[in-house]
Structures are given as structure tokens and as C-alpha cells.
PDB file of C-alpha atoms in Angstrom:
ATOM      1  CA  UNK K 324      53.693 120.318 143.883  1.00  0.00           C
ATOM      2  CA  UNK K 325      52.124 117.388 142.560  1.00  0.00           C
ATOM      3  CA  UNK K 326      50.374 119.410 139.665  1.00  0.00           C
ATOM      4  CA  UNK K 327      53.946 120.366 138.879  1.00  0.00           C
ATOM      5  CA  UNK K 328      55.666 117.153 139.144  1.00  0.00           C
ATOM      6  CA  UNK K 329      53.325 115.420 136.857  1.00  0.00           C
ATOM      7  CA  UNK K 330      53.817 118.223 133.897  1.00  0.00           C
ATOM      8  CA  UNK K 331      57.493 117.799 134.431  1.00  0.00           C
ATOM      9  CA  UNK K 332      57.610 114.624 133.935  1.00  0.00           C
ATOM     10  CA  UNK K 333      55.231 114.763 130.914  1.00  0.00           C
ATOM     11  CA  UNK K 334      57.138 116.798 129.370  1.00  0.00           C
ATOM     12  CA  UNK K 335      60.632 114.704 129.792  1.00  0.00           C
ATOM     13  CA  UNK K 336      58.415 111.750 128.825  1.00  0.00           C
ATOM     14  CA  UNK K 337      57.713 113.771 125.523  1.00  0.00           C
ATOM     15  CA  UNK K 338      61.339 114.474 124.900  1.00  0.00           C
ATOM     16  CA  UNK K 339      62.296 111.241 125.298  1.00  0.00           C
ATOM     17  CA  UNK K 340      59.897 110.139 122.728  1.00  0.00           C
ATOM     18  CA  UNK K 341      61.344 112.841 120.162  1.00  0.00           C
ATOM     19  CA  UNK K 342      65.119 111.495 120.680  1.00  0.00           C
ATOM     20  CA  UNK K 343      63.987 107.893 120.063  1.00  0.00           C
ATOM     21  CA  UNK K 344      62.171 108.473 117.147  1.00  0.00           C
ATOM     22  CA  UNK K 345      64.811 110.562 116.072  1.00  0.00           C
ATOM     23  CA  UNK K 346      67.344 107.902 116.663  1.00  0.00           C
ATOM     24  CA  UNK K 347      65.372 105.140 115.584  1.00  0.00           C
ATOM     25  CA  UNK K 348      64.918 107.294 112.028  1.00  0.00           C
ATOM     26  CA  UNK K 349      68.735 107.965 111.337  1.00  0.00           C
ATOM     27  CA  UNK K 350      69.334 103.874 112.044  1.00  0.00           C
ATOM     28  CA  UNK K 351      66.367 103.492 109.608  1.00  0.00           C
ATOM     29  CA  UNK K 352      68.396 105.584 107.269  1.00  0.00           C
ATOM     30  CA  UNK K 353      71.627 104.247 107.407  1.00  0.00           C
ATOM     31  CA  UNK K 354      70.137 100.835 106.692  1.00  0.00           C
ATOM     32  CA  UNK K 355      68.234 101.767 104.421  1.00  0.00           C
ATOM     33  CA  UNK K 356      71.764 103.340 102.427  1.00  0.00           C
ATOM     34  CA  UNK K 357      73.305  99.808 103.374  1.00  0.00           C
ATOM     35  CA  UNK K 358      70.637  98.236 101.557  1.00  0.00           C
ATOM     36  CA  UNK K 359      71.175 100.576  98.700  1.00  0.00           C
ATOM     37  CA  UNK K 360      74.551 100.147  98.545  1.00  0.00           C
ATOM     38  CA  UNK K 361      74.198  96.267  98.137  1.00  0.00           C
ATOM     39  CA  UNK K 362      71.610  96.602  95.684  1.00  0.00           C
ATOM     40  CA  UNK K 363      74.057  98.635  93.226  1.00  0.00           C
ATOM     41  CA  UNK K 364      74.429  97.085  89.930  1.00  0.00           C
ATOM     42  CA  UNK K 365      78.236  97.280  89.000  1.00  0.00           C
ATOM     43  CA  UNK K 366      78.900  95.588  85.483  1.00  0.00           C
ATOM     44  CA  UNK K 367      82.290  95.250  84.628  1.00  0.00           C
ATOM     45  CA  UNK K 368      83.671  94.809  81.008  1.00  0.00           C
ATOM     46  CA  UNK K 369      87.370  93.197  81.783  1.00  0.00           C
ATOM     47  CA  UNK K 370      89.084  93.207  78.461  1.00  0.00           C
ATOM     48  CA  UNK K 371      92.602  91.919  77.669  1.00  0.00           C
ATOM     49  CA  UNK K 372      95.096  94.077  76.306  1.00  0.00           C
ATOM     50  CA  UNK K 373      95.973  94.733  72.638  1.00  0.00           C
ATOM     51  CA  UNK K 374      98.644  93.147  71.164  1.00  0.00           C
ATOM     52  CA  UNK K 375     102.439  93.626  71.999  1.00  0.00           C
ATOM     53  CA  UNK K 376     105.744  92.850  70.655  1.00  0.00           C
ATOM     54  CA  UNK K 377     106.249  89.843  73.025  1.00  0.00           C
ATOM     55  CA  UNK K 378     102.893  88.533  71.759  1.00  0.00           C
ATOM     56  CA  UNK K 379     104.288  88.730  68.037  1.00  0.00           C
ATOM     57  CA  UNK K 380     107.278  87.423  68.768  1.00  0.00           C
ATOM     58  CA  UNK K 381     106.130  84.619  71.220  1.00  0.00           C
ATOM     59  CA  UNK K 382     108.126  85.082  74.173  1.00  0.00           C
ATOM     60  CA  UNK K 383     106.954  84.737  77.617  1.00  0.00           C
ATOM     61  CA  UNK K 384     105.528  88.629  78.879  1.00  0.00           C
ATOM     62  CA  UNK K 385     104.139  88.663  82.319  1.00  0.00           C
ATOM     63  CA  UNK K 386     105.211  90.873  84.491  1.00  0.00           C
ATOM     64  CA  UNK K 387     108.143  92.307  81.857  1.00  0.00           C
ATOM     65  CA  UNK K 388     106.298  94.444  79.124  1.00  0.00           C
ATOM     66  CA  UNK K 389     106.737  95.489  75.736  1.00  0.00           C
ATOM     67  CA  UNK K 390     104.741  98.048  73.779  1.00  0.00           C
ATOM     68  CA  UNK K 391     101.725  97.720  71.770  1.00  0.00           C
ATOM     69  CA  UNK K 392     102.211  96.545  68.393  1.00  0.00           C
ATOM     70  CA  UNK K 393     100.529  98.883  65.404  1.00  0.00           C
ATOM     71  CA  UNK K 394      97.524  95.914  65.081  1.00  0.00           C
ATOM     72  CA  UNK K 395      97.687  96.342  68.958  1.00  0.00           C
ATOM     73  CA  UNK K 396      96.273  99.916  68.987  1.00  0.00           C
ATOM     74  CA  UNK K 397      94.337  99.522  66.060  1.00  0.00           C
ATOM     75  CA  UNK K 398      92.530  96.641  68.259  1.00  0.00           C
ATOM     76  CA  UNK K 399      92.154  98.655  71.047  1.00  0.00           C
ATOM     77  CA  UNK K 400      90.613 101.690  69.518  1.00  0.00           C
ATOM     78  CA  UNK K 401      88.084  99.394  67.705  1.00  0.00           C
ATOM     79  CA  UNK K 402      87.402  98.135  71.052  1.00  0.00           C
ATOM     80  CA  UNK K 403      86.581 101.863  72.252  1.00  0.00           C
ATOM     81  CA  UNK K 404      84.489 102.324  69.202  1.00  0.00           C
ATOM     82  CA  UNK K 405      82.561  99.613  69.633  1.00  0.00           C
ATOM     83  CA  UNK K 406      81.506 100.282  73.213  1.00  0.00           C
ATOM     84  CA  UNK K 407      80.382 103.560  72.116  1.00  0.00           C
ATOM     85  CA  UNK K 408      78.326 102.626  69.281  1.00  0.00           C
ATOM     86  CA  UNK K 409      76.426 100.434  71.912  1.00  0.00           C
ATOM     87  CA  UNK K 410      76.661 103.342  74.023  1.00  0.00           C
ATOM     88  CA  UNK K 411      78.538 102.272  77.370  1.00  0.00           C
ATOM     89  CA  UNK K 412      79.963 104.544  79.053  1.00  0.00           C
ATOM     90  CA  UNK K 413      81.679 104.230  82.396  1.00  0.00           C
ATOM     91  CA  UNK K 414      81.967 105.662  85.786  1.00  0.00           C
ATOM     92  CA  UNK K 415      85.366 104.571  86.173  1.00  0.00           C
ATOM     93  CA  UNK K 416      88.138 102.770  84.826  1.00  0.00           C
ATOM     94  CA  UNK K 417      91.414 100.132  86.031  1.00  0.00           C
ATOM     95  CA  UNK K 418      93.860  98.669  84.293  1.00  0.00           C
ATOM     96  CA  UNK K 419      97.334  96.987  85.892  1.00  0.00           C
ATOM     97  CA  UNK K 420      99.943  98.490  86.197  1.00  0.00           C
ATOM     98  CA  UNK K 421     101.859  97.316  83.048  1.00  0.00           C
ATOM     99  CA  UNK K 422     102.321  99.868  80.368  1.00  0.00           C
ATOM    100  CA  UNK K 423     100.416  97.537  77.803  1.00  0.00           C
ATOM    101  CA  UNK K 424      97.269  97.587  79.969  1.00  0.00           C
ATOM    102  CA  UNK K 425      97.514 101.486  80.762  1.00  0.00           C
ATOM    103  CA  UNK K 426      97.555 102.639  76.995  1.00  0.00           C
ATOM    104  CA  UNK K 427      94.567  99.738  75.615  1.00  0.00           C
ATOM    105  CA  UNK K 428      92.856 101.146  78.677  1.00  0.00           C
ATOM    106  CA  UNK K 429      93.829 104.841  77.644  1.00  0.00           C
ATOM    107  CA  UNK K 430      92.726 104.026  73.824  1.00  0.00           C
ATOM    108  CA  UNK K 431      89.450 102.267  74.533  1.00  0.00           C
ATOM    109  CA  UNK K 432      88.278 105.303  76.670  1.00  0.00           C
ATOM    110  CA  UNK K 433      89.726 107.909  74.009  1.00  0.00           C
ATOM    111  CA  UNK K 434      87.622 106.314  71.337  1.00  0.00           C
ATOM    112  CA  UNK K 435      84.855 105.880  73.235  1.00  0.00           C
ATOM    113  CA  UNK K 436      84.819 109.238  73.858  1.00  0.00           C
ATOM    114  CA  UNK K 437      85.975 109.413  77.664  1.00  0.00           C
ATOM    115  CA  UNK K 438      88.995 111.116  77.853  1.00  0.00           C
ATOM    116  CA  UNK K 439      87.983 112.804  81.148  1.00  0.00           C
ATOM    117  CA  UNK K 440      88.103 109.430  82.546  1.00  0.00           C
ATOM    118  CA  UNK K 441      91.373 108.920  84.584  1.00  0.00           C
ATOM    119  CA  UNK K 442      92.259 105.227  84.907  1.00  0.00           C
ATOM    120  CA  UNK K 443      93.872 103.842  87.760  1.00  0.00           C
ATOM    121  CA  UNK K 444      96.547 101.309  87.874  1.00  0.00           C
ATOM    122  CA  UNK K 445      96.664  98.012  90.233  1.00  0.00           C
ATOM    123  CA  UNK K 446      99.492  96.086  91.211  1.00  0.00           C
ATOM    124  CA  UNK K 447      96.886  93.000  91.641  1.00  0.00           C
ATOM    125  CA  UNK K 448      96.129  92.916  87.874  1.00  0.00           C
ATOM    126  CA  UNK K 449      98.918  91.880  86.895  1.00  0.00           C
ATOM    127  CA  UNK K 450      99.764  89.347  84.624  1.00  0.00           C
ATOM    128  CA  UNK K 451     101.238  85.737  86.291  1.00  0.00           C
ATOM    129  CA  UNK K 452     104.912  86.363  86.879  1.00  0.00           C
ATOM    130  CA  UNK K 453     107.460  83.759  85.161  1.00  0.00           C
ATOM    131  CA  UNK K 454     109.982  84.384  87.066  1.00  0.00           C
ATOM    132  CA  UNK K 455     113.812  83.831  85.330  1.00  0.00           C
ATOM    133  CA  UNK K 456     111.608  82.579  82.244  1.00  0.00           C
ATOM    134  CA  UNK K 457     110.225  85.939  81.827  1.00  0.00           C
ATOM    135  CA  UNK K 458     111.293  87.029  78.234  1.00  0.00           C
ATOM    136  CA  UNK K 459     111.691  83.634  77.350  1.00  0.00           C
ATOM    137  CA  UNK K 460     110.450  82.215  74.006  1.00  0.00           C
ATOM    138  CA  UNK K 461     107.047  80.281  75.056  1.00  0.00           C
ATOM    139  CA  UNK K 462     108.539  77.242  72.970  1.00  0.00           C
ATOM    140  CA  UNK K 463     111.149  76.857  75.991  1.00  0.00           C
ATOM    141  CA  UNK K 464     109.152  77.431  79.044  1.00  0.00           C
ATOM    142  CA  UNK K 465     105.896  75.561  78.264  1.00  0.00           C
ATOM    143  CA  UNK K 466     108.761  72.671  77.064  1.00  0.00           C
ATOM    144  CA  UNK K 467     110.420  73.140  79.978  1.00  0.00           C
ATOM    145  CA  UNK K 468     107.500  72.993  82.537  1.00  0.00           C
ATOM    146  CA  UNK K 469     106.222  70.047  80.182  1.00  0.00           C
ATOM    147  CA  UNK K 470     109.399  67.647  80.876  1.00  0.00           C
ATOM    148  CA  UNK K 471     108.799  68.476  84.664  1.00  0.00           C
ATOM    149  CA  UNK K 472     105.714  67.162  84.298  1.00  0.00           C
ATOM    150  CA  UNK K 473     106.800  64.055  82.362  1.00  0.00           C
ATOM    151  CA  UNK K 474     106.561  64.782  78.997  1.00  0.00           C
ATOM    152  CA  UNK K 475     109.302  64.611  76.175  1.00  0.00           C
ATOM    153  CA  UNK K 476     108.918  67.578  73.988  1.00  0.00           C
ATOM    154  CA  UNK K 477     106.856  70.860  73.804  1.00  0.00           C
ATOM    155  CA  UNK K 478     105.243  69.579  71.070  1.00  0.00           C
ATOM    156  CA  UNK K 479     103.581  66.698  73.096  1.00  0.00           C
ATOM    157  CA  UNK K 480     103.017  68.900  76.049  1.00  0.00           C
ATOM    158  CA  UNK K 481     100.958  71.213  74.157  1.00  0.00           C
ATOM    159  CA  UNK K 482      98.665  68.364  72.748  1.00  0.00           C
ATOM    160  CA  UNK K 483      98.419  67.399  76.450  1.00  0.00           C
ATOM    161  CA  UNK K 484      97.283  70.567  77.011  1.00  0.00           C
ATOM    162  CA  UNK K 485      94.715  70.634  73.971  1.00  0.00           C
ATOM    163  CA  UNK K 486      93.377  67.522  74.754  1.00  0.00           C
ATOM    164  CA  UNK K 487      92.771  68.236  78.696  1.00  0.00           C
ATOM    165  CA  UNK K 488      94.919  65.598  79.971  1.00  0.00           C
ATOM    166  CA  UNK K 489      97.136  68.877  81.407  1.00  0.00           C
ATOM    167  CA  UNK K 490      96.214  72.467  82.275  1.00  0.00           C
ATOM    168  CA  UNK K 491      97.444  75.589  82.669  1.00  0.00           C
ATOM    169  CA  UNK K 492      97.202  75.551  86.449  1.00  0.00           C
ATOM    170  CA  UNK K 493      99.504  72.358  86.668  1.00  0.00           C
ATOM    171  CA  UNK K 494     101.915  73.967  84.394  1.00  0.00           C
ATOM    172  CA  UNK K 495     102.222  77.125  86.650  1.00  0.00           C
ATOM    173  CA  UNK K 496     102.632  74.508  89.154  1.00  0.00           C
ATOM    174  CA  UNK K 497     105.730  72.933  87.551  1.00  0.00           C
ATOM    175  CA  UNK K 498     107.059  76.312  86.430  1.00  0.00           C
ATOM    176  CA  UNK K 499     107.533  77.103  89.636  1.00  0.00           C
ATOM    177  CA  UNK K 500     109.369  74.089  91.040  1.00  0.00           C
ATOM    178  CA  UNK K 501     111.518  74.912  88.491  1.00  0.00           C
ATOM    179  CA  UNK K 502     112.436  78.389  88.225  1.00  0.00           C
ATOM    180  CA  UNK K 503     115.108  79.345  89.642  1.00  0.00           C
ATOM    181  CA  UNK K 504     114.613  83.318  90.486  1.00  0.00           C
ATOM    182  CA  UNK K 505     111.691  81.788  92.821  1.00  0.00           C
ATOM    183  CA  UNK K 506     109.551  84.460  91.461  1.00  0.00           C
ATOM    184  CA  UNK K 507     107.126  83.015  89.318  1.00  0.00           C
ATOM    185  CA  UNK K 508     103.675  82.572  90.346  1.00  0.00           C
ATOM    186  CA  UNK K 509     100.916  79.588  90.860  1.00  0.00           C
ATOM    187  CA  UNK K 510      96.982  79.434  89.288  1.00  0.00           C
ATOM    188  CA  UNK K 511      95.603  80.172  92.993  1.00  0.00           C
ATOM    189  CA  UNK K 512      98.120  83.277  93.798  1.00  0.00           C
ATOM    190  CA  UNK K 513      97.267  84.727  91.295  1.00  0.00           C
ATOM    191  CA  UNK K 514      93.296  84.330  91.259  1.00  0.00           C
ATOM    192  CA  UNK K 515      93.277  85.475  94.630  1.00  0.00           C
ATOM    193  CA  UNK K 516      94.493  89.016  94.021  1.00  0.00           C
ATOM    194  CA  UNK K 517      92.881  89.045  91.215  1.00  0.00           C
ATOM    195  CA  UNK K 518      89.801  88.401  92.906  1.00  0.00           C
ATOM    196  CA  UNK K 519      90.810  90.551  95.858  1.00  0.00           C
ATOM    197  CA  UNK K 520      91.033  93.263  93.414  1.00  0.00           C
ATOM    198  CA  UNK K 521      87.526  92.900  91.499  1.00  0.00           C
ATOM    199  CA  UNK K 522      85.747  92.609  94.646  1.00  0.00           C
ATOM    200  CA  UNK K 523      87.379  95.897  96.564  1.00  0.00           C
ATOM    201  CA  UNK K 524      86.301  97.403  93.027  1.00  0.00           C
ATOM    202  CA  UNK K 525      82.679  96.062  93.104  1.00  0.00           C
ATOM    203  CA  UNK K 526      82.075  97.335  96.338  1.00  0.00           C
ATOM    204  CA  UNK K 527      83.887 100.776  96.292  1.00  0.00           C
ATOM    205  CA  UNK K 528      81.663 101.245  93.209  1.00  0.00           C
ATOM    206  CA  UNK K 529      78.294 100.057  94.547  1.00  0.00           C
ATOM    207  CA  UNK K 530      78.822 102.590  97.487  1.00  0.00           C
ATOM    208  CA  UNK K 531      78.953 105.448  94.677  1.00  0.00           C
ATOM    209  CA  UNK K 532      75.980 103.763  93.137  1.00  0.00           C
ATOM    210  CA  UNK K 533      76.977 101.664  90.988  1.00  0.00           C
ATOM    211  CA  UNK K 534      77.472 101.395  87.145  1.00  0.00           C
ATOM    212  CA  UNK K 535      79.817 100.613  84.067  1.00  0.00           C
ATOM    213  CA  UNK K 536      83.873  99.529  85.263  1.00  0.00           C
ATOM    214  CA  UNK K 537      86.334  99.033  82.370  1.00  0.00           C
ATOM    215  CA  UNK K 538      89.067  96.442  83.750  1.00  0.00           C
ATOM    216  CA  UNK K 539      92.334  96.447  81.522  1.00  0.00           C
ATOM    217  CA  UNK K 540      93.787  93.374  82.755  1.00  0.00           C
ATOM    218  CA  UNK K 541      95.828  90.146  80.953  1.00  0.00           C
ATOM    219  CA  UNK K 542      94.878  86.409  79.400  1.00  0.00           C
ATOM    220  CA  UNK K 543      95.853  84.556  82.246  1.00  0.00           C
ATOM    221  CA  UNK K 544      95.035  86.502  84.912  1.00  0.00           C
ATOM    222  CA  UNK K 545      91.283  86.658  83.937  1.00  0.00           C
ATOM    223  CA  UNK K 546      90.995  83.202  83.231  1.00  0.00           C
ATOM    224  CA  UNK K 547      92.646  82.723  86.600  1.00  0.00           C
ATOM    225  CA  UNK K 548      90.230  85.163  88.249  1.00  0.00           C
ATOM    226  CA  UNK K 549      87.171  83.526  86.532  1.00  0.00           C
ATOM    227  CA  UNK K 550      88.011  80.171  86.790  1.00  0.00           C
ATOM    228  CA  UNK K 551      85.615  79.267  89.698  1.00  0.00           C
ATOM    229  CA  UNK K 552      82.926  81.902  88.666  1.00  0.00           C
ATOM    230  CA  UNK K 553      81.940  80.102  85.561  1.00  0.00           C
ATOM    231  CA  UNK K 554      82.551  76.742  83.329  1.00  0.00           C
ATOM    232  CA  UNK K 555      82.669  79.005  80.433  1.00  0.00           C
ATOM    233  CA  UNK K 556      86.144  79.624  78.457  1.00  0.00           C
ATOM    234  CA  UNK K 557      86.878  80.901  75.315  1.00  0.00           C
ATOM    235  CA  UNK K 558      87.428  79.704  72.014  1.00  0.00           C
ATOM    236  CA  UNK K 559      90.813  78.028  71.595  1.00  0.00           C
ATOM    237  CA  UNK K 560      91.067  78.283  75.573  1.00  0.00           C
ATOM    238  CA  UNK K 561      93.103  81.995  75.079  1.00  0.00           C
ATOM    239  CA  UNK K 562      91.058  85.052  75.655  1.00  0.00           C
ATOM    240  CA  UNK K 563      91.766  87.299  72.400  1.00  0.00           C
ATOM    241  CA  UNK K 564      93.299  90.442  72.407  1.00  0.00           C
ATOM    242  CA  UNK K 565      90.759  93.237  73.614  1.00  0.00           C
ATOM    243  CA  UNK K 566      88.293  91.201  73.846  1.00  0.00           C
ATOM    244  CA  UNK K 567      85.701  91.515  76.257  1.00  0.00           C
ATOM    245  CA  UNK K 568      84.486  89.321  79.953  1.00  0.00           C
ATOM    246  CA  UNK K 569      81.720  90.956  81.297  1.00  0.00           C
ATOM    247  CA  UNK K 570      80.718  90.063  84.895  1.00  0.00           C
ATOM    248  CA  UNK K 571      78.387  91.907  86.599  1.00  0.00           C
ATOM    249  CA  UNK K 572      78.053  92.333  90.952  1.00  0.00           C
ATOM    250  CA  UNK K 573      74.793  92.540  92.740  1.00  0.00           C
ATOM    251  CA  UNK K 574      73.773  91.963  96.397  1.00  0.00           C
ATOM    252  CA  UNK K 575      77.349  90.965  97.488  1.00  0.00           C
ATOM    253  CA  UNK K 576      77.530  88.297  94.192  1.00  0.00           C
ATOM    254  CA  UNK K 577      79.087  88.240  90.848  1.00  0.00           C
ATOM    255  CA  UNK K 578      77.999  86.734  87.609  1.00  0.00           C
ATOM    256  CA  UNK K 579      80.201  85.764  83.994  1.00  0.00           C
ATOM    257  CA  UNK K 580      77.676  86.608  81.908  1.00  0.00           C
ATOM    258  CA  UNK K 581      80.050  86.525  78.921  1.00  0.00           C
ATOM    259  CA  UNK K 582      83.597  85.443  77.892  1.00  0.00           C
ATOM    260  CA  UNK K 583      86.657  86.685  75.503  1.00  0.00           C
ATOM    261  CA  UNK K 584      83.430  88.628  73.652  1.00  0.00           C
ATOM    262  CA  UNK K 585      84.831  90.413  70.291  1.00  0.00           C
ATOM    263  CA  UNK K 586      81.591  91.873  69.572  1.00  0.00           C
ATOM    264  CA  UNK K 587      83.000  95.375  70.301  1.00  0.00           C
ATOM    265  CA  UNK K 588      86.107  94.712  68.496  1.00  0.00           C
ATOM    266  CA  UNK K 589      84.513  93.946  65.395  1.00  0.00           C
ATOM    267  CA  UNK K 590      81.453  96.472  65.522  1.00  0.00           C
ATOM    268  CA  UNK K 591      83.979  99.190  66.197  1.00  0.00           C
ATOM    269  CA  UNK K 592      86.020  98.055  62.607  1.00  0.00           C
ATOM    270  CA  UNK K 593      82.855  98.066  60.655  1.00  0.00           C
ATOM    271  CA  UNK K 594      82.790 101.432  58.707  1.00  0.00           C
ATOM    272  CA  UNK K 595      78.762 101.449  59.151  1.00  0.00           C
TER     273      UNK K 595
END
């Protein structure tokens, strides 16, 4: 009986030894996809949209939306064929939901020869929303916002502006004190779903290993989203039509490494 007890409890002893290891291998695993997952490069190229009709005409376009202009898909296809001539492609592609946003989005990947590539629409990429000054020349709201703030005419608010002794985040501010729908939004609302968005994004990508993301987003909204990522802005302070911010997400952490880059633009006009 002893014999027997002692090779019956060997041989639990051994079997207990094969679960644990077993165990201990598929936690080994899964960390070691956790770890993988972290370490995904995702590089995203977040590009304003072409050119619209409000953007001719200078009148306030946020959340209302007008259609490209010609120049506005011409821009946008040169965007397209300048990624592909550097040869990015992409895994996926976002744009907000705005109609503007959609077809620069739909244009770039056509011409950069990813039709195949559907491109899903976000609420949280919107543009900043103006409210009852939506549709509004821009003369009359940034005037408007600039008396709030103590100035006498739009023309001396925008030099406040140029010269840094005002900013677009305190004229948000005063736009909405006074705007009467109570609709429009603030700097740090809108950063923060921006934000929210490009980091669900980042990580929903990295999961699926990673790679190129085309962002089809608006001027304000990026700068909002960037603003404490980077020092860098672009030249004349307004991120260009179709131009390009590339920030890239590693180990839970993003990087600007450029700003309102026309690179593409112009290497997908050149005929060479």
C-alpha cells in the first residue's frame, strides 16, 4: 500500500507540474502579445481638408459644410499622389463626419491608389462648432468675439491676434459668452475629443499591429488637438489645405514629428 501510495502521488505531483507550466506559458504569452501590442508603431498623417466654398467665400464653416471647391479636389488628389510617389500606403483610414472631410479623404486614397480602403467617419473630428455664428462671414465673428474681448474693430483684433497679445483659444472663449444658440465650442472641448479620438485610434491600431492611419480632420481642430503635443505651428499660424501633421504612437506615447507639411501636395502636382 505504501509502494502504491507513493506512485500515486508521483504521478499527481507530475500533473501538477504539466498544468503550471502550462499555465505559466499561456500568461507568458499573453504578455508577451501585450508587449507587442504596445510596441506597435502607428504613424498617422492627419491632413486638413481641401478647400470649400465657405473657405472661398470667408464665412465661418464648422460644423455646417459646403462642398469642395474645383482647387479643393485638385488639392486633394495631389495630396493622394504625393503619398504614393513616396509610397505610403495605409491600413486604415478616418475622416469626420463632415462631407468635406469624407470626399478629401475619399480622393487622397483614390489617387493613391487605395480605393479598397473604406474610411470611417467620427463625430469627434469635427471641426469647433460656432454656434448661431455658423455661416457667418469671419469678418463679423472674429469682430464680434474681438469687442468682447475689448477691442474696437476686427481689424485691430486680428493684429492682436498676429502679434500674440490674443489667441485663438481666448477667442473661442469669448465666442462663446456670446453666442446665443449656446452651441459653440471652447479650445479645451474640443482638444479633448479630439484627443479622445486619436488615442482610441492609436491603440485599436497597435492591437492589429500597427502601421500607416490617414486622419481627414479640420484647421482648428488639429491645432487644438496638437496644441500640448508640440510648440510647433505652422506658417501663418493656419494649417493649409491638405496639408499634412504627422504624429506617430509608440509604447503608449505620441510624437508631432511634423506640421501643416505640403510636401505631398506639391510632389503630387509635379508632372515628374
Amino acid at each position: 500500500m505504501h509502494k502504491k501510495f507513493k506512485a500515486i502521488f508521483s504521478m499527481l505531483l507530475v500533473t501538477l507540474l504539466i498544468f503550471a507550466g502550462c499555465s505559466t506559458g499561456g500568461a507568458n504569452t499573453n504578455e508577451s502579445k501585450e508587449n507587442a501590442d504596445k510596441n506597435s508603431e502607428v504613424v498617422f498623417y492627419v491632413t486638413r481638408h481641401g478647400k470649400t466654398m465657405f473657405n472661398t467665400v470667408h464665412r465661418a464653416q464648422g460644423w455646417s459644410d459646403t462642398p469642395l471647391t474645383d482647387d479643393g479636389v485638385k488639392v486633394a488628389e495631389q495630396l493622394g499622389k504625393g503619398l504614393k510617389k513616396e509610397q505610403i500606403s495605409f491600413t486604415s483610414a478616418y475622416s469626420s463626419d463632415a462631407g468635406r472631410a469624407r470626399e478629401t479623404a475619399r480622393l487622397a486614397l483614390k489617387n493613391n491608389g487605395q480605393s479598397d480602403v473604406a474610411v470611417k467617419k467620427s463625430k469627434n473630428l469635427r471641426e469647433v462648432c460656432f454656434g448661431s455664428y455658423e455661416g457667418e462671414h469671419d469678418e463679423v465673428m472674429w469682430g464680434d468675439a474681438g469687442k468682447e474681448l475689448g477691442y474696437d474693430s476686427y481689424e485691430e483684433y486680428m493684429k492682436a491676434i498676429g502679434s500674440g497679445e490674443s489667441s485663438v483659444p481666448e477667442m473661442l472663449g469669448a465666442l462663446k459668452k456670446i453666442d446665443k444658440s449656446g452651441m459653440s465650442e471652447e479650445w479645451d472641448t474640443v482638444k479633448e475629443r479630439m484627443q479622445k479620438e486619436l488615442k482610441s485610434i492609436a491603440e485599436e491600431t497597435a492591437k492589429e499591429g500597427g502601421g500607416n492611419v490617414l486622419v481627414v480632420a479640420h484647421g482648428m481642430s488639429i491645432l487644438s488637438m496638437i496644441s500640448d503635443m508640440t510648440d510647433e505651428t505652422p506658417e501663418g499660424g493656419q494649417l493649409a489645405n491638405a496639408s499634412v501633421t504627422k504624429i506617430t504612437y509608440k509604447n503608449g506615447k505620441f510624437k508631432v514629428n511634423e506640421v501643416g507639411n505640403m510636401a505631398y501636395v506639391e510632389s503630387g502636382a509635379s508632372k515628374e
